[in-house]
Amino acid sequence: PLGAGLPADFQVNGPGPVGADPFQALDFSKYFQNQGEATTLASITGPQTYDTGGFVPAAKPLPYTVNFENDPGATTTVNQVQVVTQLDPAFDATTFRLGAIKVGDITLTVPGGQSFFTQDIDFTATRGFILRVTAGIDLYQKPATATWLIQAIDPLTGDVLRDSTRGLLGPNNAGGAGAGYVSWTAELAAGVATGTTVSASARVIMDTQPPEMTAT
């Protein structure tokens, strides 16, 4: 059962939360100013176009997913994940909608039609932390920038958990215990010419490590 304060259509799969509190959104677009490194720990998938010669439909929500994982060879647990992506100018940024969010074995289904979402979910009894999620798009930046901030919060201090032995993502394994993703959709702007190239990429920052760049 969901804790008090969660929206009626909010869903979470995993250990049962026991409460929820709102959290103020933060702007992490500044991370696009830092140099990232392309690795296998972050990747992006978009609309499948193998059967259409690379073309995508107009006036349809196009799905994107950024996957990330803690290095299987890591010796510490990740307790904060930030994902940042800048929308291609060919998109109508006002059509951006958040999709599902997954960290380890916890999956959050964001209520439909949302371009901004923030929630605290109490996993203190089962995991020893509060899961804090803030996600949304900044339409005032050019290009528009979408950010996700996922944190394991220490219930005793209210800060990001500093215990390297437990938290959001342990070293990844064959079962995906140290992996996760964020997803979204957006539609192309009206009047985009046929033949326009549309691209997408993202960067993922885990704790204070250097940014992980996806391919484009």
XYZ file of N, CA, C and O in Angstrom:
864
model
N 0.842 -1.215 0.000
C 0.000 0.000 0.000
C 0.866 1.251 0.000
O 1.925 1.289 0.611
N 0.392 2.262 -0.657
C 1.134 3.512 -0.725
C 0.943 4.322 0.542
O -0.078 4.222 1.219
N 1.942 5.159 0.843
C 1.860 5.999 2.030
C 0.959 7.197 1.803
O 0.628 7.560 0.680
N 0.560 7.838 2.856
C -0.296 9.014 2.767
C 0.424 10.121 2.021
O 1.624 10.294 2.146
N -0.332 10.865 1.224
C 0.234 12.007 0.531
C 0.623 11.726 -0.902
O 0.928 12.641 -1.653
N 0.636 10.456 -1.322
C 0.967 10.134 -2.707
C -0.260 10.330 -3.579
O -1.389 10.061 -3.151
N -0.076 10.790 -4.833
C -1.213 10.943 -5.731
C -1.938 9.624 -5.938
O -1.322 8.550 -5.863
N -3.215 9.692 -6.224
C -4.009 8.478 -6.369
C -3.511 7.591 -7.494
O -3.633 6.369 -7.430
N -2.978 8.186 -8.571
C -2.532 7.385 -9.716
C -1.029 7.154 -9.700
O -0.461 6.696 -10.676
N -0.383 7.464 -8.583
C 1.053 7.216 -8.446
C 1.272 5.761 -8.090
O 0.574 5.199 -7.255
N 2.248 5.121 -8.746
C 2.526 3.731 -8.487
C 4.002 3.545 -8.197
O 4.846 4.197 -8.791
N 4.311 2.641 -7.275
C 5.696 2.286 -6.985
C 5.753 0.779 -6.814
O 4.928 0.191 -6.118
N 6.693 0.140 -7.511
C 6.913 -1.284 -7.362
C 8.198 -1.503 -6.596
O 9.234 -0.944 -6.944
N 8.153 -2.303 -5.559
C 9.325 -2.555 -4.735
C 8.894 -2.601 -3.282
O 7.712 -2.807 -2.975
N 9.813 -2.433 -2.343
C 9.445 -2.439 -0.934
C 8.477 -1.305 -0.626
O 8.597 -0.211 -1.154
N 7.488 -1.582 0.221
C 6.407 -0.630 0.446
C 6.836 0.632 1.149
O 7.441 0.578 2.208
N 6.550 1.823 0.582
C 6.831 3.080 1.266
C 5.847 3.295 2.402
O 4.757 2.742 2.406
N 6.237 4.151 3.357
C 5.367 4.402 4.505
C 5.061 5.871 4.705
O 4.502 6.255 5.706
N 5.402 6.725 3.761
C 5.089 8.136 3.917
C 5.608 8.926 2.742
O 6.307 8.404 1.885
N 5.291 10.205 2.683
C 5.747 11.037 1.573
C 5.685 12.490 1.961
O 4.773 12.922 2.645
N 6.676 13.271 1.504
C 6.708 14.706 1.732
C 7.158 15.388 0.452
O 7.970 14.841 -0.296
N 6.668 16.590 0.163
C 7.099 17.311 -1.038
C 8.536 17.789 -0.901
O 9.056 17.937 0.198
N 9.158 18.051 -2.047
C 10.549 18.517 -2.064
C 10.700 19.566 -3.144
O 10.174 19.421 -4.239
N 11.418 20.636 -2.831
C 11.602 21.734 -3.772
C 12.508 21.317 -4.923
O 13.550 20.708 -4.722
N 12.138 21.662 -6.159
C 12.932 21.298 -7.329
C 14.263 22.029 -7.337
O 14.372 23.162 -6.870
N 15.285 21.381 -7.869
C 16.609 21.975 -8.017
C 16.986 22.009 -9.491
O 16.534 21.189 -10.282
N 17.818 22.979 -9.864
C 18.255 23.135 -11.252
C 19.663 22.580 -11.397
O 20.609 23.115 -10.823
N 19.802 21.510 -12.200
C 21.097 20.897 -12.404
C 21.574 21.038 -13.848
O 22.439 20.291 -14.299
N 21.044 22.011 -14.576
C 21.463 22.212 -15.959
C 22.913 22.650 -16.057
O 23.540 22.520 -17.116
N 23.470 23.175 -14.962
C 24.867 23.617 -14.982
C 25.819 22.483 -15.314
O 26.947 22.720 -15.759
N 25.357 21.251 -15.118
C 26.261 20.126 -15.387
C 26.545 19.964 -16.873
O 27.459 19.244 -17.254
N 25.763 20.607 -17.722
C 26.079 20.566 -19.147
C 27.270 21.447 -19.474
O 27.782 21.417 -20.587
N 27.729 22.239 -18.528
C 28.896 23.078 -18.755
C 30.189 22.315 -18.498
O 31.270 22.782 -18.818
N 30.098 21.115 -17.898
C 31.280 20.328 -17.573
C 31.531 19.268 -18.638
O 30.595 18.720 -19.208
N 32.781 18.976 -18.868
C 33.141 17.965 -19.842
C 32.788 16.585 -19.311
O 33.097 16.255 -18.177
N 32.150 15.767 -20.119
C 31.808 14.408 -19.726
C 32.655 13.398 -20.479
O 33.419 13.739 -21.378
N 32.497 12.149 -20.097
C 33.246 11.079 -20.725
C 32.280 9.980 -21.138
O 31.459 9.518 -20.340
N 32.359 9.573 -22.414
C 31.496 8.505 -22.905
C 31.973 7.174 -22.339
O 33.146 6.822 -22.457
N 31.068 6.429 -21.682
C 31.407 5.135 -21.111
C 30.258 4.171 -21.359
O 29.235 4.524 -21.944
N 30.418 2.946 -20.888
C 29.352 1.958 -21.024
C 28.382 1.993 -19.851
O 27.464 1.190 -19.788
N 28.565 2.930 -18.917
C 27.700 2.996 -17.744
C 26.441 3.816 -17.985
O 25.559 3.843 -17.132
N 26.344 4.486 -19.115
C 25.158 5.278 -19.450
C 24.861 5.114 -20.934
O 25.770 5.121 -21.764
N 23.598 4.963 -21.266
C 23.202 4.815 -22.666
C 21.820 5.417 -22.858
O 21.076 5.628 -21.899
N 21.488 5.704 -24.103
C 20.174 6.266 -24.422
C 19.554 5.481 -25.561
O 20.256 5.038 -26.490
N 18.258 5.251 -25.489
C 17.515 4.631 -26.578
C 16.386 5.562 -26.972
O 15.851 6.304 -26.142
N 16.029 5.526 -28.252
C 14.966 6.374 -28.767
C 14.013 5.585 -29.624
O 13.995 4.350 -29.573
N 13.209 6.268 -30.431
C 12.246 5.575 -31.295
C 12.957 4.602 -32.233
O 14.025 4.910 -32.767
N 12.384 3.432 -32.407
C 12.962 2.443 -33.317
C 12.545 2.781 -34.755
O 11.353 2.897 -35.055
N 13.532 2.941 -35.638
C 13.244 3.381 -37.013
C 13.841 2.443 -38.057
O 14.032 2.830 -39.198
N 14.136 1.212 -37.645
C 14.736 0.267 -38.600
C 13.831 0.023 -39.802
O 14.300 -0.167 -40.926
N 12.517 0.021 -39.571
C 11.573 -0.291 -40.649
C 11.095 0.952 -41.390
O 10.296 0.845 -42.320
N 11.556 2.132 -40.981
C 11.084 3.369 -41.611
C 12.222 4.155 -42.249
O 12.036 5.318 -42.607
N 13.377 3.531 -42.365
C 14.499 4.212 -42.993
C 15.014 5.395 -42.198
O 15.592 6.327 -42.762
N 14.814 5.374 -40.889
C 15.314 6.455 -40.052
C 14.312 7.563 -39.803
O 14.614 8.505 -39.063
N 13.131 7.488 -40.389
C 12.123 8.538 -40.219
C 11.256 8.268 -38.991
O 10.949 7.121 -38.674
N 10.864 9.353 -38.313
C 9.942 9.267 -37.182
C 8.674 10.038 -37.531
O 8.701 10.943 -38.362
N 7.543 9.685 -36.918
C 6.280 10.345 -37.271
C 6.174 11.736 -36.663
O 6.725 12.018 -35.594
N 5.455 12.599 -37.344
C 5.144 13.923 -36.807
C 3.909 13.814 -35.916
O 3.087 12.909 -36.057
N 3.792 14.757 -34.958
C 2.606 14.865 -34.095
C 2.339 13.593 -33.303
O 1.186 13.260 -33.007
N 3.402 12.865 -32.963
C 3.285 11.677 -32.127
C 4.316 11.764 -31.004
O 5.447 12.220 -31.229
N 3.981 11.319 -29.792
C 4.973 11.315 -28.710
C 6.095 10.320 -29.034
O 5.837 9.149 -29.288
N 7.320 10.793 -29.034
C 8.475 9.947 -29.328
C 9.138 9.548 -28.012
O 9.471 10.408 -27.191
N 9.346 8.243 -27.780
C 9.842 7.778 -26.476
C 11.367 7.718 -26.413
O 12.035 7.283 -27.362
N 11.907 8.142 -25.267
C 13.347 8.075 -25.014
C 13.584 7.526 -23.608
O 12.803 7.788 -22.694
N 14.676 6.783 -23.457
C 15.056 6.218 -22.165
C 16.552 6.360 -21.974
O 17.321 6.042 -22.886
N 16.971 6.853 -20.811
C 18.383 6.887 -20.438
C 18.615 5.808 -19.389
O 17.985 5.809 -18.330
N 19.496 4.868 -19.714
C 19.849 3.791 -18.798
C 21.179 4.112 -18.123
O 22.070 4.697 -18.752
N 21.314 3.712 -16.877
C 22.561 3.944 -16.154
C 22.801 2.789 -15.190
O 21.874 2.049 -14.825
N 24.050 2.621 -14.779
C 24.378 1.577 -13.821
C 25.616 1.954 -13.036
O 26.484 2.693 -13.520
N 25.683 1.464 -11.807
C 26.896 1.560 -11.020
C 27.869 0.512 -11.557
O 27.474 -0.611 -11.864
N 29.115 0.878 -11.687
C 30.125 -0.013 -12.236
C 30.105 -1.350 -11.491
O 30.169 -1.379 -10.261
N 29.986 -2.479 -12.222
C 30.003 -3.785 -11.551
C 31.261 -4.007 -10.718
O 31.239 -4.793 -9.762
N 32.336 -3.330 -11.065
C 33.572 -3.467 -10.306
C 33.729 -2.464 -9.182
O 34.780 -2.428 -8.522
N 32.699 -1.651 -8.938
C 32.786 -0.628 -7.896
C 32.818 -1.269 -6.515
O 32.330 -2.390 -6.310
N 33.348 -0.534 -5.563
C 33.403 -1.007 -4.177
C 32.491 -0.196 -3.271
O 32.445 -0.452 -2.065
N 31.762 0.763 -3.839
C 30.867 1.604 -3.046
C 29.491 1.672 -3.693
O 29.315 1.363 -4.877
N 28.524 2.106 -2.906
C 27.148 2.259 -3.361
C 26.894 3.706 -3.779
O 27.346 4.633 -3.125
N 26.167 3.890 -4.869
C 25.775 5.217 -5.336
C 24.512 5.651 -4.598
O 23.541 4.887 -4.513
N 24.501 6.878 -4.071
C 23.345 7.369 -3.335
C 22.727 8.623 -3.942
O 21.780 9.172 -3.377
N 23.256 9.079 -5.074
C 22.641 10.197 -5.793
C 22.905 10.037 -7.279
O 24.039 9.809 -7.692
N 21.851 10.137 -8.068
C 21.955 10.055 -9.522
C 21.278 11.279 -10.120
O 20.125 11.590 -9.774
N 21.980 11.961 -10.995
C 21.414 13.093 -11.738
C 21.490 12.770 -13.230
O 22.521 12.318 -13.712
N 20.404 12.990 -13.917
C 20.353 12.802 -15.367
C 19.944 14.127 -15.985
O 18.989 14.772 -15.522
N 20.663 14.554 -17.013
C 20.388 15.829 -17.667
C 20.372 15.613 -19.172
O 21.276 14.965 -19.725
N 19.364 16.140 -19.853
C 19.315 16.066 -21.308
C 18.768 17.372 -21.864
O 17.859 17.977 -21.280
N 19.338 17.811 -22.959
C 18.859 19.005 -23.653
C 18.050 18.573 -24.871
O 18.531 17.784 -25.693
N 16.834 19.074 -24.989
C 15.975 18.686 -26.097
C 16.447 19.324 -27.396
O 16.793 20.505 -27.437
N 16.452 18.518 -28.433
C 16.771 19.020 -29.760
C 15.789 20.145 -30.107
O 14.593 20.061 -29.781
N 16.261 21.226 -30.763
C 15.359 22.339 -31.109
C 14.182 21.929 -31.997
O 13.196 22.670 -32.088
N 14.271 20.755 -32.633
C 13.156 20.308 -33.465
C 11.952 19.879 -32.638
O 10.845 19.747 -33.168
N 12.144 19.659 -31.337
C 11.033 19.267 -30.476
C 10.249 20.482 -30.001
O 10.795 21.570 -29.828
N 8.969 20.276 -29.774
C 8.137 21.244 -29.055
C 8.292 20.909 -27.575
O 7.711 19.930 -27.081
N 9.081 21.694 -26.857
C 9.414 21.362 -25.465
C 8.180 21.341 -24.563
O 8.205 20.694 -23.510
N 7.104 22.013 -24.965
C 5.899 22.017 -24.126
C 5.191 20.669 -24.155
O 4.285 20.430 -23.353
N 5.589 19.769 -25.073
C 4.974 18.440 -25.135
C 5.764 17.409 -24.334
O 5.389 16.232 -24.319
N 6.849 17.828 -23.679
C 7.661 16.915 -22.873
C 6.819 16.320 -21.758
O 6.130 17.033 -21.030
N 6.874 14.987 -21.626
C 6.159 14.300 -20.557
C 7.069 13.254 -19.918
O 7.768 12.517 -20.619
N 7.034 13.183 -18.600
C 7.848 12.229 -17.870
C 7.269 10.827 -17.979
O 6.048 10.640 -17.997
N 8.172 9.843 -18.043
C 7.775 8.446 -18.021
C 8.266 7.778 -16.749
O 8.592 8.429 -15.761
N 8.332 6.465 -16.768
C 8.713 5.691 -15.592
C 10.160 5.964 -15.197
O 11.003 6.323 -16.021
N 10.428 5.783 -13.900
C 11.760 5.944 -13.321
C 12.070 4.670 -12.548
O 11.231 4.176 -11.789
N 13.284 4.141 -12.735
C 13.652 2.906 -12.051
C 15.032 3.045 -11.433
O 15.959 3.558 -12.063
N 15.169 2.611 -10.179
C 16.467 2.535 -9.508
C 16.535 1.185 -8.804
O 15.750 0.920 -7.890
N 17.460 0.326 -9.235
C 17.527 -1.017 -8.679
C 16.220 -1.749 -8.885
O 15.728 -1.839 -10.018
N 15.622 -2.252 -7.805
C 14.358 -2.984 -7.923
C 13.145 -2.119 -7.615
O 12.044 -2.626 -7.439
N 13.322 -0.804 -7.556
C 12.220 0.119 -7.290
C 11.839 0.829 -8.583
O 12.674 1.472 -9.211
N 10.587 0.693 -8.992
C 10.084 1.352 -10.196
C 8.979 2.326 -9.820
O 8.032 1.959 -9.123
N 9.119 3.572 -10.272
C 8.112 4.599 -10.032
C 7.378 4.885 -11.329
O 8.009 5.170 -12.352
N 6.070 4.821 -11.301
C 5.248 5.181 -12.452
C 4.706 6.584 -12.223
O 3.825 6.785 -11.377
N 5.246 7.553 -12.942
C 4.821 8.942 -12.777
C 3.403 9.098 -13.332
O 3.085 8.539 -14.391
N 2.534 9.815 -12.641
C 1.181 10.036 -13.170
C 1.217 10.576 -14.590
O 2.079 11.383 -14.941
N 0.304 10.119 -15.426
C 0.298 10.485 -16.835
C 0.159 11.979 -17.065
O -0.511 12.689 -16.309
N 0.821 12.459 -18.118
C 0.685 13.846 -18.527
C 1.501 14.829 -17.722
O 1.296 16.039 -17.839
N 2.455 14.346 -16.914
C 3.225 15.230 -16.053
C 4.536 15.649 -16.723
O 5.264 14.818 -17.254
N 4.835 16.946 -16.679
C 6.138 17.439 -17.130
C 7.025 17.813 -15.952
O 8.185 18.174 -16.133
N 6.476 17.715 -14.736
C 7.243 17.967 -13.514
C 6.738 17.020 -12.436
O 5.532 16.755 -12.341
N 7.663 16.501 -11.635
C 7.287 15.552 -10.595
C 8.273 15.650 -9.448
O 9.489 15.742 -9.661
N 7.777 15.648 -8.215
C 8.644 15.617 -7.045
C 7.960 14.824 -5.950
O 6.748 14.966 -5.738
N 8.725 13.952 -5.280
C 8.137 13.099 -4.259
C 9.209 12.543 -3.331
O 10.309 12.215 -3.772
N 8.899 12.474 -2.034
C 9.679 11.747 -1.038
C 8.921 10.470 -0.703
O 7.720 10.531 -0.405
N 9.588 9.333 -0.729
C 8.960 8.058 -0.414
C 9.795 7.379 0.661
O 11.003 7.179 0.484
N 9.162 7.023 1.762
C 9.881 6.557 2.950
C 10.135 5.052 2.887
O 9.209 4.249 3.046
N 11.392 4.679 2.662
C 11.807 3.286 2.713
C 12.687 3.030 3.944
O 13.500 2.105 3.956
N 12.508 3.841 4.983
C 13.362 3.724 6.166
C 13.294 2.328 6.776
O 14.315 1.743 7.143
N 12.094 1.777 6.864
C 11.936 0.485 7.525
C 12.535 -0.659 6.725
O 12.970 -1.663 7.295
N 12.570 -0.535 5.405
C 13.037 -1.643 4.569
C 14.424 -1.425 3.983
O 15.146 -2.393 3.727
N 14.797 -0.158 3.737
C 16.078 0.126 3.105
C 16.963 1.077 3.899
O 18.128 1.260 3.581
N 16.389 1.728 4.898
C 17.172 2.639 5.712
C 17.350 4.019 5.117
O 18.208 4.780 5.559
N 16.520 4.386 4.129
C 16.617 5.722 3.551
C 15.274 6.158 3.001
O 14.354 5.355 2.815
N 15.167 7.457 2.755
C 14.019 8.041 2.070
C 14.408 8.259 0.618
O 15.440 8.864 0.327
N 13.611 7.752 -0.288
C 13.864 7.955 -1.715
C 13.285 9.300 -2.124
O 12.082 9.540 -1.977
N 14.132 10.183 -2.616
C 13.711 11.525 -3.036
C 13.904 11.652 -4.544
O 15.001 11.427 -5.057
N 12.840 11.989 -5.235
C 12.873 12.118 -6.693
C 12.338 13.485 -7.087
O 11.252 13.889 -6.658
N 13.096 14.196 -7.904
C 12.647 15.458 -8.477
C 12.979 15.428 -9.961
O 14.119 15.153 -10.332
N 12.000 15.683 -10.807
C 12.227 15.619 -12.249
C 11.366 16.665 -12.939
O 10.263 16.982 -12.485
N 11.870 17.197 -14.040
C 11.091 18.165 -14.795
C 11.905 18.816 -15.889
O 13.077 18.481 -16.098
N 11.284 19.740 -16.583
C 11.923 20.410 -17.714
C 11.929 21.919 -17.486
O 10.951 22.488 -16.971
N 13.038 22.546 -17.833
C 13.173 23.997 -17.754
C 12.949 24.563 -19.152
O 13.818 24.455 -20.026
N 11.788 25.161 -19.367
C 11.436 25.679 -20.684
C 12.117 27.008 -20.982
O 12.135 27.445 -22.137
N 12.682 27.640 -19.957
C 13.284 28.954 -20.155
C 14.703 28.852 -20.689
O 15.227 29.792 -21.272
N 15.352 27.714 -20.488
C 16.679 27.534 -21.045
C 16.568 27.228 -22.535
O 15.603 26.639 -22.996
N 17.565 27.621 -23.266
C 17.620 27.359 -24.699
C 18.912 26.610 -25.014
O 19.986 27.183 -24.856
N 18.837 25.343 -25.437
C 17.610 24.552 -25.600
C 17.005 24.152 -24.256
O 17.679 24.190 -23.231
N 15.721 23.790 -24.303
C 15.046 23.350 -23.082
C 15.790 22.161 -22.489
O 16.262 21.281 -23.214
N 15.907 22.145 -21.161
C 16.713 21.136 -20.480
C 15.869 20.388 -19.462
O 15.232 20.999 -18.607
N 15.878 19.072 -19.563
C 15.176 18.219 -18.610
C 16.178 17.626 -17.628
O 17.289 17.248 -18.017
N 15.802 17.573 -16.350
C 16.684 17.040 -15.316
C 15.925 16.083 -14.407
O 14.717 16.253 -14.173
N 16.637 15.084 -13.939
C 16.140 14.160 -12.921
C 17.164 14.135 -11.793
O 18.372 14.035 -12.048
N 16.704 14.208 -10.557
C 17.564 14.069 -9.392
C 16.964 12.987 -8.509
O 15.839 13.121 -8.019
N 17.713 11.900 -8.322
C 17.263 10.753 -7.539
C 18.246 10.574 -6.392
O 19.446 10.423 -6.617
N 17.731 10.601 -5.141
C 18.610 10.581 -3.983
C 18.125 9.601 -2.919
O 16.913 9.434 -2.731
N 19.079 8.992 -2.225
C 18.793 8.262 -0.990
C 19.088 9.221 0.158
O 20.225 9.654 0.334
N 18.055 9.588 0.914
C 18.179 10.573 1.983
C 18.257 9.867 3.341
O 17.437 8.996 3.654
N 19.235 10.251 4.134
C 19.375 9.716 5.481
C 18.240 10.279 6.343
O 18.135 11.494 6.510
N 17.363 9.432 6.891
C 16.230 9.955 7.674
C 16.652 10.654 8.956
O 15.873 11.418 9.529
N 17.875 10.416 9.421
C 18.348 11.037 10.651
C 18.895 12.442 10.426
O 18.773 13.308 11.285
N 19.500 12.677 9.257
C 20.139 13.971 8.993
C 19.402 14.808 7.964
O 19.581 16.026 7.899
N 18.599 14.178 7.109
C 17.939 14.896 6.024
C 18.846 15.165 4.843
O 18.431 15.809 3.872
N 20.084 14.686 4.897
C 21.042 14.857 3.806
C 21.169 13.565 3.017
O 20.679 12.506 3.429
N 21.871 13.646 1.886
C 22.127 12.444 1.090
C 22.890 11.443 1.943
O 23.832 11.790 2.660
N 22.479 10.189 1.875
C 23.093 9.131 2.657
C 24.579 9.032 2.336
O 24.976 9.016 1.171
N 25.405 8.956 3.360
C 26.860 8.903 3.189
C 27.422 7.507 3.410
O 28.633 7.327 3.360
N 26.575 6.529 3.626
C 27.017 5.157 3.854
C 27.321 4.502 2.518
O 26.434 4.313 1.691
N 28.573 4.147 2.285
C 28.970 3.587 0.994
C 28.583 2.120 0.842
O 28.770 1.536 -0.224
N 28.024 1.515 1.912
C 27.685 0.090 1.862
C 26.206 -0.155 1.578
O 25.793 -1.296 1.398
N 25.393 0.888 1.554
C 23.962 0.727 1.272
C 23.433 2.004 0.638
O 24.036 3.064 0.759
N 22.322 1.886 -0.052
C 21.736 3.058 -0.678
C 21.038 2.740 -1.976
O 20.460 1.668 -2.144
N 21.116 3.671 -2.932
C 20.361 3.539 -4.178
C 20.829 2.389 -5.042
O 20.055 1.497 -5.395
N 22.099 2.421 -5.427
C 22.615 1.471 -6.412
C 23.924 0.871 -5.928
O 24.946 1.560 -5.877
N 23.909 -0.407 -5.594
C 25.150 -1.107 -5.335
C 25.843 -1.423 -6.646
O 25.336 -1.110 -7.733
N 27.013 -2.036 -6.614
C 27.656 -2.466 -7.853
C 26.689 -3.332 -8.660
O 26.025 -4.219 -8.114
N 26.568 -3.071 -9.941
C 25.587 -3.787 -10.747
C 25.958 -5.260 -10.882
O 27.133 -5.634 -10.820
N 24.924 -6.085 -11.064
C 25.130 -7.512 -11.260
C 24.206 -8.011 -12.352
O 23.495 -7.221 -12.995
N 24.195 -9.317 -12.566
C 23.387 -9.884 -13.645
C 21.897 -9.644 -13.439
O 21.117 -9.642 -14.400
N 21.489 -9.438 -12.198
C 20.086 -9.171 -11.921
C 19.699 -7.711 -12.023
O 18.545 -7.358 -11.804
N 20.653 -6.829 -12.352
C 20.364 -5.410 -12.506
C 20.164 -4.672 -11.202
O 19.534 -3.600 -11.187
N 20.723 -5.197 -10.097
C 20.533 -4.558 -8.796
C 21.143 -3.168 -8.730
O 20.718 -2.339 -7.930
N 22.155 -2.908 -9.561
C 22.814 -1.611 -9.548
C 22.509 -0.763 -10.763
O 23.275 0.139 -11.110
N 21.383 -1.030 -11.427
C 21.035 -0.319 -12.665
C 19.715 0.413 -12.510
O 18.918 0.134 -11.609
N 19.461 1.343 -13.409
C 18.203 2.063 -13.413
C 18.002 2.813 -14.707
O 18.821 2.727 -15.632
N 16.908 3.570 -14.786
C 16.652 4.370 -15.987
C 15.654 5.476 -15.670
O 14.928 5.419 -14.672
N 15.632 6.473 -16.533
C 14.573 7.471 -16.573
C 14.049 7.513 -18.000
O 14.765 7.164 -18.942
N 12.808 7.932 -18.171
C 12.222 7.931 -19.510
C 11.310 9.128 -19.700
O 10.839 9.731 -18.728
N 11.085 9.466 -20.952
C 10.212 10.593 -21.271
C 9.747 10.479 -22.723
O 10.257 9.655 -23.490
N 8.775 11.308 -23.071
C 8.343 11.447 -24.450
C 8.272 12.926 -24.801
O 8.131 13.789 -23.929
N 8.357 13.211 -26.092
C 8.177 14.571 -26.600
C 7.765 14.482 -28.059
O 8.090 13.504 -28.746
N 7.063 15.507 -28.519
C 6.617 15.554 -29.907
C 7.420 16.593 -30.681
O 7.875 17.599 -30.115
N 7.575 16.341 -31.978
C 8.246 17.313 -32.831
C 7.391 18.573 -32.952
O 6.160 18.519 -32.881
N 8.052 19.702 -33.114
C 7.335 20.962 -33.268
C 6.580 20.988 -34.598
O 6.997 20.352 -35.577
N 5.500 21.709 -34.624
C 4.736 21.854 -35.865
C 5.598 22.549 -36.915
O 6.323 23.493 -36.615
N 5.540 22.062 -38.116
C 6.248 22.706 -39.200
C 7.682 22.261 -39.393
O 8.379 22.802 -40.264
N 8.161 21.304 -38.602
C 9.522 20.796 -38.815
C 9.571 20.109 -40.177
O 8.736 19.255 -40.491
N 10.545 20.473 -40.979
C 10.614 19.978 -42.348
C 10.980 18.508 -42.383
O 11.820 18.031 -41.609
N 10.347 17.778 -43.304
C 10.732 16.387 -43.535
C 12.196 16.331 -43.937
O 12.657 17.115 -44.766
N 12.940 15.410 -43.320
C 14.366 15.306 -43.583
C 15.224 15.961 -42.521
O 16.453 15.819 -42.532
N 14.593 16.698 -41.586
C 15.345 17.293 -40.484
C 15.933 16.204 -39.599
O 15.242 15.252 -39.238
N 17.190 16.319 -39.251
C 17.816 15.364 -38.339
C 17.502 15.753 -36.904
O 17.689 16.903 -36.505
N 17.023 14.788 -36.130
C 16.691 14.992 -34.720
C 17.593 14.098 -33.888
O 17.679 12.900 -34.142
N 18.272 14.669 -32.909
C 19.213 13.886 -32.105
C 18.889 14.017 -30.625
O 18.192 14.941 -30.201
N 19.417 13.082 -29.852
C 19.236 13.106 -28.403
C 20.452 12.479 -27.736
O 21.031 11.523 -28.253
N 20.839 13.035 -26.615
C 21.910 12.479 -25.796
C 21.652 12.933 -24.368
O 20.765 13.746 -24.111
N 22.408 12.402 -23.434
C 22.224 12.773 -22.033
C 23.521 12.540 -21.288
O 24.431 11.869 -21.783
N 23.598 13.116 -20.111
C 24.706 12.822 -19.222
C 24.163 12.422 -17.869
O 23.107 12.878 -17.445
N 24.893 11.527 -17.227
C 24.493 10.985 -15.942
C 25.616 11.256 -14.947
O 26.782 10.963 -15.233
N 25.273 11.829 -13.794
C 26.255 12.102 -12.742
C 25.871 11.275 -11.531
O 24.774 11.450 -10.976
N 26.728 10.352 -11.130
C 26.475 9.497 -9.977
C 27.353 9.940 -8.821
O 28.576 9.927 -8.931
N 26.721 10.360 -7.729
C 27.417 10.951 -6.592
C 28.295 12.101 -7.100
O 27.811 12.962 -7.818
N 29.564 12.144 -6.735
C 30.444 13.227 -7.168
C 31.405 12.768 -8.264
O 32.401 13.421 -8.529
N 31.081 11.654 -8.927
C 31.932 11.151 -9.995
C 31.814 12.044 -11.238
O 30.836 12.773 -11.401
N 32.800 11.992 -12.144
C 32.688 12.750 -13.387
C 31.444 12.305 -14.175
O 31.023 11.161 -14.068
N 30.869 13.211 -14.971
C 29.674 12.852 -15.736
C 29.934 11.709 -16.707
O 31.007 11.610 -17.307
N 28.949 10.834 -16.838
C 28.963 9.765 -17.834
C 28.124 10.227 -19.020
O 26.951 10.547 -18.869
N 28.715 10.261 -20.206
C 28.007 10.703 -21.400
C 27.428 9.506 -22.152
O 28.103 8.498 -22.323
N 26.192 9.639 -22.611
C 25.654 8.627 -23.514
C 26.146 8.916 -24.928
O 26.651 9.983 -25.220
N 25.985 7.956 -25.795
C 26.147 8.215 -27.218
C 25.016 9.144 -27.672
O 24.019 9.333 -26.963
N 25.148 9.712 -28.871
C 24.079 10.553 -29.428
C 23.214 9.708 -30.354
O 23.748 9.004 -31.208
